[in-house]
Short mmCIF file of C-alpha atoms in Angstrom, two decimals:
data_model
loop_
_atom_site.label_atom_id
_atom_site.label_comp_id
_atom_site.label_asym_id
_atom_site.label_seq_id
_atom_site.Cartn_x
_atom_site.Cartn_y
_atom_site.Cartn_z
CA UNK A 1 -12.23 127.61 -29.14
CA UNK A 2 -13.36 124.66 -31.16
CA UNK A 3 -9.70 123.39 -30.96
CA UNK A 4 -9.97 123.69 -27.49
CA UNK A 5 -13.41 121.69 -26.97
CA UNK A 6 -12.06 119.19 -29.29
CA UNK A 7 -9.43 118.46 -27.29
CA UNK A 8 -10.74 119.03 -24.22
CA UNK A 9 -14.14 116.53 -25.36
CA UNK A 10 -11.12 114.06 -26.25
CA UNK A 11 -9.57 114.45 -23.08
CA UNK A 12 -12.37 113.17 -21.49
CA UNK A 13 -13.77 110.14 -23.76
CA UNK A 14 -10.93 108.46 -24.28
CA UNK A 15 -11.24 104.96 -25.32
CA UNK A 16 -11.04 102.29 -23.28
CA UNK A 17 -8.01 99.83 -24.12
CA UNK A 18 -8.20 96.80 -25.97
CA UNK A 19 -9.04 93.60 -23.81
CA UNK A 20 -7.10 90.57 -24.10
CA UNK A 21 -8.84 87.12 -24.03
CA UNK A 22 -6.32 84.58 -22.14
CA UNK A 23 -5.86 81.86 -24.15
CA UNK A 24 -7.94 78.63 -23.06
CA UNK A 25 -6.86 75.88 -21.30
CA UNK A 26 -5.07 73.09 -22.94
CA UNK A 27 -6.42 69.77 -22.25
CA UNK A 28 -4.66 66.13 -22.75
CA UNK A 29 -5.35 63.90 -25.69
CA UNK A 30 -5.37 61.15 -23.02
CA UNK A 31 -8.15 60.91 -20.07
CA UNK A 32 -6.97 61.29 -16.54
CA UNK A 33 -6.12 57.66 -15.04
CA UNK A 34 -9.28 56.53 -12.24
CA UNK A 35 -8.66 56.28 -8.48
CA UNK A 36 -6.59 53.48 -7.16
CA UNK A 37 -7.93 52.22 -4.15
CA UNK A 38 -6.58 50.30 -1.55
CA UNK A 39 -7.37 46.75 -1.25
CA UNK A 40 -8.36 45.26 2.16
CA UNK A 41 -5.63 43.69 3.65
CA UNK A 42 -5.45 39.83 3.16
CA UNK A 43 -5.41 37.55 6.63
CA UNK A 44 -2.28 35.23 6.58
CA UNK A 45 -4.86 32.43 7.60
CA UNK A 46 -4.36 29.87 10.57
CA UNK A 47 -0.32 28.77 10.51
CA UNK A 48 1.37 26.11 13.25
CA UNK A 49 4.86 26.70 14.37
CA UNK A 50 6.30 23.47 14.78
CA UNK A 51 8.20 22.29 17.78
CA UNK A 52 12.16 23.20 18.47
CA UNK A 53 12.95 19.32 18.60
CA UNK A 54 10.53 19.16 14.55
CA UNK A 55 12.53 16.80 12.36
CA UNK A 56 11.89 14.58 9.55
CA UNK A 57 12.05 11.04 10.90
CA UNK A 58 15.04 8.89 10.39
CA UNK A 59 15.63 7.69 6.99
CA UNK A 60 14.44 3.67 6.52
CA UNK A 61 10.88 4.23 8.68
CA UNK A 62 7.96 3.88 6.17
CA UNK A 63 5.75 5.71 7.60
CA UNK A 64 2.57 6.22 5.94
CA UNK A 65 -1.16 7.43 5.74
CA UNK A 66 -3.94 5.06 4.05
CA UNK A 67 -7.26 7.52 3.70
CA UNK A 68 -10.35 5.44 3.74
CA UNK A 69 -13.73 5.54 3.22
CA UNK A 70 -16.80 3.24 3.22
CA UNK A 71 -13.88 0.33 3.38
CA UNK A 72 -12.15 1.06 0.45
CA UNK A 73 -8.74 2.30 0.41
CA UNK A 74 -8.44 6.06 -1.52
CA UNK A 75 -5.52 6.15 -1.30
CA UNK A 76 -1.70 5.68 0.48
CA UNK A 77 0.47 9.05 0.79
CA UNK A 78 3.85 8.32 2.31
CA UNK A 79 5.27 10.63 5.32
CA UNK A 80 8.90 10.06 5.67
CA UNK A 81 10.53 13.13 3.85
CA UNK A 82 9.38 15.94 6.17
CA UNK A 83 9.15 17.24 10.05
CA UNK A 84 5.24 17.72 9.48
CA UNK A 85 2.33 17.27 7.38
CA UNK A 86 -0.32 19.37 7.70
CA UNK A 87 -4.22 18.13 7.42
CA UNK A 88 -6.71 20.85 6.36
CA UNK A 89 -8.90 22.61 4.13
CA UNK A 90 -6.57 24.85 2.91
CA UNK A 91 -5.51 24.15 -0.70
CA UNK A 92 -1.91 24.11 0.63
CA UNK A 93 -2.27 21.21 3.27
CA UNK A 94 -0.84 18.25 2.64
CA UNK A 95 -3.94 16.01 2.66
CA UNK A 96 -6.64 18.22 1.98
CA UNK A 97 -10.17 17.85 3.50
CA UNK A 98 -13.10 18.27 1.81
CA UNK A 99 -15.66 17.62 4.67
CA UNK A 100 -17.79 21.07 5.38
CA UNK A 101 -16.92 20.65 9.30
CA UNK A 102 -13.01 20.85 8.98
CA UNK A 103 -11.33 23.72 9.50
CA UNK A 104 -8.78 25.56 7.43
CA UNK A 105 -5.66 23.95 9.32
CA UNK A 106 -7.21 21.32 11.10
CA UNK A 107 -4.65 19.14 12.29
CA UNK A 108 -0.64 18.44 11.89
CA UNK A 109 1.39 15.34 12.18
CA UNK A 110 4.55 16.07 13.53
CA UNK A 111 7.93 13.89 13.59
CA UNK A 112 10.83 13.86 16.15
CA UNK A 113 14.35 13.12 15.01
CA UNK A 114 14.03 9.62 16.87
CA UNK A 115 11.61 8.52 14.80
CA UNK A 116 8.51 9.82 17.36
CA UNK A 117 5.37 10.79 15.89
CA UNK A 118 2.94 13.28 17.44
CA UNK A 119 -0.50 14.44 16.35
CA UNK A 120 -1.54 18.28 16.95
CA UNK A 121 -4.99 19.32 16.92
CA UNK A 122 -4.58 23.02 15.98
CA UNK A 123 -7.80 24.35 17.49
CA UNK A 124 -10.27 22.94 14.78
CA UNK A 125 -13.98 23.53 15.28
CA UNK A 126 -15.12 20.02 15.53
CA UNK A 127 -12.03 18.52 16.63
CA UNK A 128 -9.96 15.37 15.97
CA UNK A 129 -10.54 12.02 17.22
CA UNK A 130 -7.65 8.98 17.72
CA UNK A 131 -8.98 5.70 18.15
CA UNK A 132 -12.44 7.04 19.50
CA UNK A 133 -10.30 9.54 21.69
CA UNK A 134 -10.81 13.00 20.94
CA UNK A 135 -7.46 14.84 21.08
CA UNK A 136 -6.80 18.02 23.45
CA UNK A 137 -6.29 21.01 21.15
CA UNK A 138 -2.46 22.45 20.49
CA UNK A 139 -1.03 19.63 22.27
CA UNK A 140 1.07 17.53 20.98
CA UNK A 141 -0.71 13.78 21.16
CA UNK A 142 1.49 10.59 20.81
CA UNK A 143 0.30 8.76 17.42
CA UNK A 144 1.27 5.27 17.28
CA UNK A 145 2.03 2.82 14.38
CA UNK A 146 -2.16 0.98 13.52
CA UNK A 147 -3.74 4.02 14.86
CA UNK A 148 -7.23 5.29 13.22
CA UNK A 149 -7.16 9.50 12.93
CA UNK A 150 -10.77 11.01 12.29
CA UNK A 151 -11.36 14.91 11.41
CA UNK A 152 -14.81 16.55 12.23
CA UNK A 153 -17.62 14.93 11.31
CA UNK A 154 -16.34 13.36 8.34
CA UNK A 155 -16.65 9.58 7.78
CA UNK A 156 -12.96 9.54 6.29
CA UNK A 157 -10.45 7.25 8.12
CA UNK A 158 -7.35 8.08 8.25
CA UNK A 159 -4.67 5.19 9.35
CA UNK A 160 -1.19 5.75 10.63
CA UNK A 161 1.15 2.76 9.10
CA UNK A 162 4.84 1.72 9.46
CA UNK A 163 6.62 -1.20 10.50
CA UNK A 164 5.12 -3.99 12.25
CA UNK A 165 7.58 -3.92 15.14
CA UNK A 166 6.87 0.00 15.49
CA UNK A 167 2.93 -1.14 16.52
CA UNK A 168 2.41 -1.12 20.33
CA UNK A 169 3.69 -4.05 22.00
CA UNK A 170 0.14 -4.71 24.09
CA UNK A 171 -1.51 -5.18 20.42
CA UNK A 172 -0.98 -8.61 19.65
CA UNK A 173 -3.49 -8.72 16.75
CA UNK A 174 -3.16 -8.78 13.79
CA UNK A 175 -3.92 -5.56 10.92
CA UNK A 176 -6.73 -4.61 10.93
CA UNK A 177 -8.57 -4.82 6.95
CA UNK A 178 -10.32 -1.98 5.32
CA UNK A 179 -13.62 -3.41 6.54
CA UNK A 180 -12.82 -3.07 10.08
CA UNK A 181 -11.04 -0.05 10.57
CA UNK A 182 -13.80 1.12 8.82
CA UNK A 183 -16.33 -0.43 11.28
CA UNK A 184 -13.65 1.28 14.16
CA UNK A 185 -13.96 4.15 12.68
CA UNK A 186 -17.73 4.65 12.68
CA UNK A 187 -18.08 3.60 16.52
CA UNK A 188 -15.71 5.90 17.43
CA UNK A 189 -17.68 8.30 15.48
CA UNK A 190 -20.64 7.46 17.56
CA UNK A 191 -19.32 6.73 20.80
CA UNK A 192 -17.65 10.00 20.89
CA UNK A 193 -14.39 10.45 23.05
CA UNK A 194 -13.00 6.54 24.58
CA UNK A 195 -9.80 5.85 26.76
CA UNK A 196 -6.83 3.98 25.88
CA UNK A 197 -4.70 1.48 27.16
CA UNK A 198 -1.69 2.84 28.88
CA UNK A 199 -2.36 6.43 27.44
CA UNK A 200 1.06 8.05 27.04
CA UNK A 201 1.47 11.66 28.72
CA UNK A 202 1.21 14.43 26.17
CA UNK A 203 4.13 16.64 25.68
CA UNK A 204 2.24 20.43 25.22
CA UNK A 205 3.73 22.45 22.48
#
């Protein structure tokens, strides 16, 4: 009888199994990497798509730019190796413009293969003036040989040189000095948009 209870009481109280512990996670030596994220897309800025008949002018035409300001000469950048130069604030332009009331791609002159030159105001803000004439915006504007370019507000000049038998044929003068293109400059500046002599049409873009 005791054998019995015995195994009967062991029958009944058996022990539970062993438990397992599951091994703990492994972790890297080395931190996850952060988050990347996605930077806001970056505008392509203002551009100008020149003209189907853009070309460099012919070889032998000096044309030039002479940048002044308060009647002294800055500076003289030649313009004979490319279709276009591009005036702007941009750090890419080709004359770059410092005055607060420019825009980013202000203006463009713009060659023809027969030695044409053309400028194009490309929308700016404040506009661009030629010989006290402010210019229609993305239209290409005849610029002639002795002509006096202003951007904005600014009180830079900007003149358009070459050879003397490129200037027009009405002008019988002779160049103008620092001094007074200079003095042109500012009453253009003041007397906002003039006329011209025998304006030529201007061819649209």
């Amino acid at each position: 009888d005791q054998q019995l209870l015995k195994t009967a009481m062991e029958g009944e109280f058996k022990a539970p199994p062993p438990k397992f512990r599951s091994p703990p996670p492994k972790f890297d030596s080395e931190p996850a990497p952060p988050k990347q994220h996605k930077a806001p897309p970056v505008s392509a800025g203002p551009s100008y798509a020149p003209p189907d008949w853009s070309a460099s002018p012919p070889h032998g035409i000096g044309y030039e730019v002479e940048v002044l300001k308060g009647g002294q000469v800055l500076q003289r950048v030649g313009c004979c190796s490319k279709a276009f130069y591009t005036f702007g604030r941009l750090p890419t332009s080709d004359f770059v413009l410092d005055h607060p009331s420019s825009s980013r791609l202000h203006c463009v002159l713009q060659f023809r293969q027969d030695g044409a030159s053309f400028l194009f105001d490309n929308n700016s803000t404040h506009g661009s003036f030629v010989n006290k004439r402010r210019l229609k915006p993305k239209v290409h504007a005849p610029l002639r040989v002795g002509d006096v370019v202003r951007f904005g507000q600014s009180s830079r000049l900007y003149v358009f040189g070459g050879p003397a038998e490129l200037m027009p044929q009405e002008s019988n003068r002779a160049p103008l000095t620092p001094e007074a293109r200079s003095t042109a400059g500012r009453q253009g500046s003041t007397a906002g948009p003039g006329r011209r002599g025998e304006e030529e049409e201007e061819e649209e873009a």
